[in-house]
CSV table of C-alpha atoms and ligand atoms in Angstrom, one decimal:
chain,number,residue,atom,x,y,z
A,1,MET,CA,18.6,20.9,8.1
A,2,LEU,CA,15.5,19.0,6.3
A,3,PRO,CA,14.0,20.7,3.8
A,4,ALA,CA,11.4,18.8,2.5
A,5,VAL,CA,9.7,18.3,5.9
A,6,ALA,CA,7.4,20.1,7.4
A,7,ARG,CA,8.3,19.5,11.4
A,8,GLY,CA,5.5,18.4,14.3
A,9,HIS,CA,6.2,20.6,17.6
A,10,ARG,CA,9.6,19.9,19.4
A,11,GLY,CA,11.6,18.7,16.4
A,12,TRP,CA,9.9,15.6,15.1
A,13,PHE,CA,7.6,14.1,17.1
A,14,HIS,CA,4.8,15.6,20.0
A,15,PRO,CA,5.4,13.7,23.2
A,16,CYS,CA,1.8,14.7,24.8
A,17,ALA,CA,-0.1,13.6,21.9
A,18,ARG,CA,-4.6,14.0,22.5
A,19,LEU,CA,-5.7,10.7,22.1
A,20,SER,CA,-8.7,8.7,20.9
A,21,VAL,CA,-9.7,6.4,24.5
A,22,ARG,CA,-9.8,3.0,23.0
A,23,MET,CA,-8.2,0.6,24.3
A,24,SER,CA,-6.6,-2.8,23.8
A,25,SER,CA,-8.2,-6.1,25.0
A,26,THR,CA,-5.3,-7.3,25.3
A,27,GLY,CA,-5.2,-4.9,29.3
A,28,ILE,CA,-6.2,-0.8,29.9
A,29,ASP,CA,-3.9,1.4,28.3
A,30,ARG,CA,-4.0,5.4,29.5
A,31,LYS,CA,-2.0,6.4,26.4
A,32,GLY,CA,-3.0,5.4,24.1
A,33,ILE,CA,-3.2,2.1,21.7
A,34,LEU,CA,-0.5,2.4,19.7
A,35,ALA,CA,1.0,5.4,22.3
A,36,GLU,CA,5.6,4.8,21.2
A,37,ARG,CA,4.8,3.6,18.4
A,38,VAL,CA,6.1,5.2,15.0
A,39,ALA,CA,4.0,5.0,11.8
A,40,VAL,CA,5.2,6.1,8.2
A,41,VAL,CA,1.5,6.8,5.6
A,42,THR,CA,2.0,7.1,1.9
A,43,GLY,CA,-0.2,9.5,0.4
A,44,SER,CA,-1.8,10.5,3.5
A,45,THR,CA,-1.9,14.4,2.4
A,46,SER,CA,-6.0,13.8,2.1
A,47,GLY,CA,-8.9,11.3,1.7
A,48,ILE,CA,-8.3,7.8,3.2
A,49,GLY,CA,-4.7,8.0,3.8
A,50,PHE,CA,-5.3,11.6,5.6
A,51,ALA,CA,-8.1,10.0,7.9
A,52,ILE,CA,-5.9,6.6,8.8
A,53,ALA,CA,-2.9,9.1,9.5
A,54,ARG,CA,-5.1,10.8,11.9
A,55,ARG,CA,-6.8,7.7,13.5
A,56,LEU,CA,-3.6,6.3,14.2
A,57,ALA,CA,-1.9,9.7,15.7
A,58,GLN,CA,-5.3,10.4,18.2
A,59,ASP,CA,-3.9,6.6,19.1
A,60,GLY,CA,-1.3,7.7,20.2
A,61,ALA,CA,1.7,6.7,17.1
A,62,HIS,CA,4.2,8.7,15.5
A,63,VAL,CA,2.7,9.7,12.3
A,64,VAL,CA,4.9,10.9,9.7
A,65,ILE,CA,2.2,12.1,6.9
A,66,SER,CA,3.3,11.7,3.0
A,67,SER,CA,2.4,12.3,-0.5
A,68,ARG,CA,4.0,14.0,-4.0
A,69,LYS,CA,3.1,18.5,-2.4
A,70,GLN,CA,5.2,20.4,-0.6
A,71,GLN,CA,1.9,22.4,0.9
A,72,ASN,CA,-0.4,19.6,1.1
A,73,VAL,CA,2.1,18.2,3.2
A,74,ASP,CA,2.4,21.0,4.9
A,75,ARG,CA,-1.1,21.9,4.8
A,76,ALA,CA,-2.1,18.5,6.1
A,77,ALA,CA,0.5,18.6,9.0
A,78,ALA,CA,-0.3,20.9,10.0
A,79,GLN,CA,-4.1,20.7,10.6
A,80,LEU,CA,-3.7,17.5,12.2
A,81,GLN,CA,-0.9,19.3,14.6
A,82,ARG,CA,-3.5,21.3,16.0
A,83,GLU,CA,-5.4,18.8,16.7
A,84,GLY,CA,-2.0,18.3,19.3
A,85,LEU,CA,-1.7,14.7,17.4
A,86,SER,CA,2.0,13.8,16.7
A,87,VAL,CA,2.5,13.9,13.2
A,88,ALA,CA,5.6,14.9,10.9
A,89,GLY,CA,5.2,15.5,7.5
A,90,ILE,CA,7.4,14.8,4.0
A,91,VAL,CA,7.4,14.9,0.6
A,92,CYS,CA,7.0,11.6,-1.1
A,93,HIS,CA,6.1,10.6,-4.5
A,94,VAL,CA,6.2,6.8,-4.6
A,95,GLY,CA,6.6,6.1,-7.9
A,96,LYS,CA,9.9,7.8,-7.5
A,97,ALA,CA,13.0,6.6,-5.9
A,98,GLU,CA,14.6,8.9,-5.0
A,99,ASP,CA,11.6,10.4,-3.1
A,100,ARG,CA,11.1,6.8,-0.9
A,101,GLU,CA,15.1,7.7,-0.4
A,102,ARG,CA,14.6,11.2,1.1
A,103,LEU,CA,11.6,10.1,3.0
A,104,VAL,CA,13.1,6.7,4.3
A,105,ALA,CA,16.6,8.4,5.1
A,106,THR,CA,14.1,11.3,7.7
A,107,VAL,CA,12.4,9.2,9.1
A,108,ARG,CA,15.4,6.1,10.1
A,109,GLY,CA,17.3,9.4,11.9
A,110,GLN,CA,13.9,10.6,13.8
A,111,ALA,CA,13.1,7.3,14.3
A,112,LEU,CA,15.4,6.0,15.3
A,113,GLU,CA,16.6,8.9,17.6
A,114,HIS,CA,13.2,9.3,19.3
A,115,CYS,CA,11.5,6.2,19.0
A,116,GLY,CA,14.6,3.1,19.3
A,117,GLY,CA,12.6,2.0,15.1
A,118,ILE,CA,10.2,2.3,12.9
A,119,ASP,CA,6.4,0.0,13.5
A,120,PHE,CA,3.9,0.7,11.0
A,121,LEU,CA,4.5,1.9,7.6
A,122,VAL,CA,1.1,2.0,5.7
A,123,CYS,CA,1.1,2.1,2.2
A,124,CYS,CA,-2.2,4.2,0.9
A,125,ALA,CA,-0.9,5.7,-2.3
A,126,GLY,CA,-2.7,4.8,-5.6
A,127,VAL,CA,-2.6,6.4,-8.9
A,128,ASN,CA,-5.5,5.5,-11.4
A,129,PRO,CA,-5.3,7.1,-14.7
A,130,LEU,CA,-9.0,6.9,-15.8
A,131,VAL,CA,-7.5,4.3,-19.2
A,132,GLY,CA,-10.3,2.1,-20.2
A,133,SER,CA,-9.5,-1.5,-21.4
A,134,THR,CA,-6.2,-3.2,-20.4
A,135,LEU,CA,-5.9,-4.2,-23.6
A,136,GLY,CA,-5.7,-0.4,-25.6
A,137,THR,CA,-3.1,0.5,-22.6
A,138,SER,CA,0.3,1.5,-23.5
A,139,GLU,CA,3.0,0.0,-22.3
A,140,GLN,CA,4.0,4.0,-20.3
A,141,ILE,CA,0.4,3.8,-18.6
A,142,TRP,CA,1.0,0.6,-17.7
A,143,ASP,CA,4.3,1.1,-16.4
A,144,LYS,CA,3.0,4.1,-14.0
A,145,ILE,CA,0.1,2.5,-12.7
A,146,LEU,CA,2.1,-1.2,-11.3
A,147,ASN,CA,4.8,1.5,-10.2
A,148,VAL,CA,2.6,3.3,-7.8
A,149,ASN,CA,0.7,1.4,-6.7
A,150,VAL,CA,2.2,-2.4,-6.9
A,151,LYS,CA,5.7,-2.3,-6.6
A,152,SER,CA,6.5,0.9,-4.7
A,153,PRO,CA,4.6,-0.4,-1.3
A,154,ALA,CA,7.5,-3.0,-2.1
A,155,LEU,CA,9.8,-1.4,-2.8
A,156,LEU,CA,9.4,1.1,0.2
A,157,LEU,CA,9.1,-1.3,2.6
A,158,SER,CA,12.2,-3.2,1.7
A,159,GLN,CA,13.7,0.1,3.0
A,160,LEU,CA,12.0,0.3,5.9
A,161,LEU,CA,12.8,-3.2,7.0
A,162,PRO,CA,16.1,-2.7,8.6
A,163,TYR,CA,14.5,0.2,11.1
A,164,MET,CA,11.2,-1.9,12.0
A,165,GLU,CA,12.7,-5.7,13.0
A,166,LYS,CA,11.9,-6.5,16.3
A,167,ARG,CA,9.0,-4.8,17.3
A,168,LYS,CA,6.6,-7.2,16.5
A,169,GLY,CA,5.1,-4.2,13.3
A,170,ALA,CA,2.5,-4.5,11.3
A,171,VAL,CA,2.3,-3.3,7.3
A,172,THR,CA,-0.8,-2.4,5.6
A,173,LEU,CA,-1.4,-2.4,1.8
A,174,VAL,CA,-4.0,-0.2,-0.2
A,175,SER,CA,-6.2,-2.1,-2.8
A,176,SER,CA,-9.9,-1.4,-3.9
A,177,VAL,CA,-13.2,-3.8,-4.1
A,178,ALA,CA,-11.9,-3.6,-8.1
A,179,ALA,CA,-9.4,-6.1,-6.8
A,180,TYR,CA,-12.7,-8.3,-6.6
A,181,PHE,CA,-15.4,-6.6,-9.1
A,182,PRO,CA,-13.8,-5.2,-11.7
A,183,ARG,CA,-15.1,-2.5,-14.0
A,184,MET,CA,-14.3,-2.6,-17.4
A,185,GLU,CA,-13.3,1.7,-17.9
A,186,LEU,CA,-10.6,1.6,-14.2
A,187,GLY,CA,-8.6,-1.3,-17.0
A,188,VAL,CA,-5.0,-1.6,-15.5
A,189,TYR,CA,-5.9,-0.4,-12.2
A,190,ASN,CA,-8.3,-3.8,-11.6
A,191,VAL,CA,-4.8,-5.6,-12.5
A,192,SER,CA,-3.1,-3.6,-10.0
A,193,LYS,CA,-5.3,-3.9,-7.2
A,194,THR,CA,-5.5,-7.6,-7.4
A,195,ALA,CA,-1.9,-7.6,-7.5
A,196,LEU,CA,-1.8,-6.0,-4.2
A,197,LEU,CA,-3.9,-9.0,-2.2
A,198,ALA,CA,-1.3,-11.4,-4.0
A,199,LEU,CA,1.7,-8.6,-2.3
A,200,THR,CA,0.3,-8.7,0.8
A,201,ARG,CA,-0.3,-13.2,1.3
A,202,THR,CA,3.3,-12.9,-0.1
A,203,LEU,CA,4.9,-10.8,2.0
A,204,ALA,CA,2.9,-11.8,5.1
A,205,LEU,CA,4.8,-14.9,5.0
A,206,GLU,CA,8.6,-13.3,4.4
A,207,LEU,CA,7.8,-11.4,7.1
A,208,ALA,CA,6.3,-14.6,9.7
A,209,PRO,CA,8.9,-15.0,10.7
A,210,LYS,CA,10.8,-11.6,11.6
A,211,ASP,CA,7.3,-10.8,13.9
A,212,ILE,CA,5.8,-8.1,11.1
A,213,ARG,CA,2.2,-8.5,10.3
A,214,VAL,CA,1.2,-7.6,7.0
A,215,ASN,CA,-2.2,-7.1,6.2
A,216,CYS,CA,-4.8,-5.4,3.3
A,217,LEU,CA,-7.3,-2.7,3.6
A,218,VAL,CA,-9.7,-2.9,1.1
A,219,PRO,CA,-11.8,-0.3,0.6
A,220,GLY,CA,-15.5,-0.3,-1.7
A,221,VAL,CA,-16.5,4.1,-3.2
A,222,ILE,CA,-15.2,6.4,-0.6
A,223,LYS,CA,-16.3,9.4,-1.2
A,224,THR,CA,-12.7,11.6,-1.5
A,225,ASP,CA,-10.5,13.8,-4.5
A,226,PHE,CA,-10.0,10.2,-6.3
A,227,SER,CA,-13.9,8.5,-6.0
A,228,LYS,CA,-15.8,12.1,-7.5
A,229,VAL,CA,-16.4,10.6,-10.9
A,230,LEU,CA,-18.0,8.1,-9.3
A,231,HIS,CA,-20.4,9.7,-6.1
A,232,GLY,CA,-20.2,13.1,-8.3
A,233,ASN,CA,-22.6,11.0,-10.4
A,234,GLU,CA,-26.4,11.0,-9.7
A,235,SER,CA,-27.6,7.8,-11.9
A,236,LEU,CA,-24.9,6.3,-11.1
A,237,LEU,CA,-24.9,6.6,-7.1
A,238,LYS,CA,-29.0,5.6,-6.9
A,239,TYR,CA,-27.4,2.7,-8.6
A,240,LEU,CA,-25.0,2.3,-5.7
A,241,ARG,CA,-27.1,3.2,-3.4
A,242,GLU,CA,-29.2,0.0,-3.8
A,243,TYR,CA,-26.2,-2.2,-4.7
A,244,LEU,CA,-24.5,-1.5,-1.8
A,245,GLN,CA,-25.8,-3.1,1.7
A,246,MET,CA,-25.5,-0.1,3.2
A,247,GLN,CA,-26.6,2.3,1.1
A,248,ARG,CA,-24.7,4.7,1.7
A,249,ILE,CA,-21.0,6.0,0.4
A,250,GLY,CA,-17.9,5.5,2.7
A,251,GLU,CA,-16.7,7.8,4.0
A,252,PRO,CA,-12.3,8.3,4.8
A,253,GLU,CA,-13.0,7.7,8.4
A,254,ASP,CA,-14.6,4.3,8.2
A,255,CYS,CA,-11.7,2.8,6.4
A,256,ALA,CA,-9.5,4.4,9.4
A,257,GLY,CA,-10.4,2.3,12.9
A,258,VAL,CA,-9.5,-0.8,10.9
A,259,VAL,CA,-6.6,0.2,10.0
A,260,SER,CA,-5.4,1.4,13.7
A,261,PHE,CA,-7.3,-2.2,14.9
A,262,LEU,CA,-5.4,-4.4,12.2
A,263,CYS,CA,-1.5,-2.1,13.8
A,264,SER,CA,-3.0,-3.2,17.3
A,265,PRO,CA,-2.1,-5.5,19.9
A,266,ASP,CA,-5.4,-6.7,19.5
A,267,ALA,CA,-4.7,-8.2,15.7
A,268,SER,CA,-1.1,-9.6,16.8
A,269,TYR,CA,-2.6,-13.4,15.3
A,270,ILE,CA,-4.0,-11.8,11.6
A,271,THR,CA,-1.2,-12.0,9.0
A,272,GLY,CA,-2.5,-11.8,5.2
A,273,GLU,CA,-6.1,-11.8,5.4
A,274,ASN,CA,-7.5,-8.5,3.2
A,275,ILE,CA,-10.9,-6.8,5.1
A,276,ALA,CA,-13.1,-5.2,3.3
A,277,VAL,CA,-15.1,-1.3,3.9
A,278,ALA,CA,-16.2,-1.4,1.7
A,279,GLY,CA,-21.2,-1.3,2.8
A,280,PHE,CA,-21.4,-4.7,1.5
A,281,SER,CA,-20.3,-8.3,1.6
A,282,SER,CA,-17.1,-8.6,-0.9
A,283,ARG,CA,-17.1,-12.4,-0.6
A,284,LEU,CA,-18.4,-14.6,-3.1
B,1,NAP,P1,-7.4,11.0,-2.8
B,1,NAP,O1,-8.2,11.7,-1.6
B,1,NAP,O2,-7.1,11.5,-3.4
B,1,NAP,O3,-5.7,11.0,-1.6
B,1,NAP,C1,-4.9,9.9,-2.7
B,1,NAP,C2,-3.8,11.3,-1.6
B,1,NAP,O4,-2.8,10.3,-2.0
B,1,NAP,C3,-3.3,12.5,-1.5
B,1,NAP,O5,-2.4,13.1,-0.5
B,1,NAP,C4,-2.0,12.8,-2.8
B,1,NAP,O6,-1.2,13.6,-2.8
B,1,NAP,C5,-1.3,11.5,-2.6
B,1,NAP,N1,-1.2,10.8,-3.7
B,1,NAP,C6,-1.3,10.7,-5.2
B,1,NAP,N2,-0.3,10.2,-5.2
B,1,NAP,C7,1.5,9.6,-5.1
B,1,NAP,C8,2.4,9.8,-5.2
B,1,NAP,N3,2.5,8.8,-6.6
B,1,NAP,N4,2.8,9.9,-3.9
B,1,NAP,C9,2.7,10.1,-3.1
B,1,NAP,N5,1.3,9.9,-3.1
B,1,NAP,C10,0.2,9.7,-4.3
B,1,NAP,O7,-7.2,9.3,-2.7
B,1,NAP,P2,-8.5,8.0,-1.5
B,1,NAP,O8,-9.7,8.0,-2.2
B,1,NAP,O9,-7.7,7.9,-0.2
B,1,NAP,O10,-7.1,7.1,-2.2
B,1,NAP,C11,-6.6,6.3,-1.4
B,1,NAP,C12,-6.1,4.8,-2.1
B,1,NAP,O11,-6.9,3.5,-1.7
B,1,NAP,C13,-5.8,4.6,-3.6
B,1,NAP,O12,-4.6,3.9,-3.4
B,1,NAP,C14,-6.6,4.1,-4.1
B,1,NAP,O13,-6.7,3.2,-4.7
B,1,NAP,C15,-7.3,3.6,-2.9
B,1,NAP,N6,-9.2,3.2,-3.1
B,1,NAP,C16,-9.1,5.2,-3.3
B,1,NAP,C17,-11.1,4.2,-3.4
B,1,NAP,C18,-12.3,5.2,-2.9
B,1,NAP,O14,-13.7,5.3,-3.9
B,1,NAP,N7,-12.0,6.7,-3.2
B,1,NAP,C19,-11.7,3.5,-3.3
B,1,NAP,C20,-10.9,1.9,-3.0
B,1,NAP,C21,-10.0,1.9,-3.3
B,1,NAP,P3,-0.8,14.8,-3.3
B,1,NAP,O15,-1.8,14.8,-4.4
B,1,NAP,O16,0.2,16.0,-2.8
B,1,NAP,O17,0.0,13.6,-4.3
């Protein structure tokens, strides 16, 4: 019995998911470019993580969604299952060791039994208490932000790794353009998202011998609950629209296809990269 789990059809995974039509450049795959692969996406019951989970499932993967609150997990899993996608959900606050352990134990059991292992990890969960200046931030807030944003992806990956080996899998971390262009009011968040760029390159180096690629999605301002202080502010919006080359705020779906690509065989020689999805060129 797995009390924190929202189950899919026929146990955990739905073998006959409805698929999107993107095909691999390496050959036509009618089952979906990520068919028979297993993806774990953290922070995936709303916003960017939810859009990524949906897209990976549309591209054929069996997807495990997760977040802190059971009702969010249940709602998101039910919505994606209604769309005919192979999705299961489990509660996991990424900053809590016991939640990560439960996620790993549950996914391991199901994924090994039904699919032989785990292929993809997408670490989307992030925290951003608006704390203002870095030097004015308490040790408790420093610990909270670094724990959730930086430590948890590495710790979760280290626990999943034994089940990801020999599958040519991929890891995607989620940073922010705040890593390139820090904003005063975001303080330690800027630091945490910059650390993720270093974590990406370090993990890419460490995992290349295992044929596991590690890349980083770098979103700009994307319309979600997380960023509503930005897109709810009309004068800031006006400024942003002028500043953004695309002259619009991004949608979560703008981020989703990139992550599916990074997981796919089309990205088989791409690792250690940061890919900005920001509506402007982030190259310095
Ligand atoms: P969002 O719409 O607020 O969604 C956040 C998701 O993460 C929810 O499913 C939430 O569900 C879950 N979550 C929050 N804290 C968690 C934790 N400690 N452990 C596990 N799950 C957690 O946020 P978003 O805009 O999609 O942001 C996702 C990521 O993108 C973050 O890492 C953020 O830093 C990054 N990002 C966002 C933007 C932007 O403009 N939106 C820009 C740059 C980078 P529960 O409440 O149930 O936990």
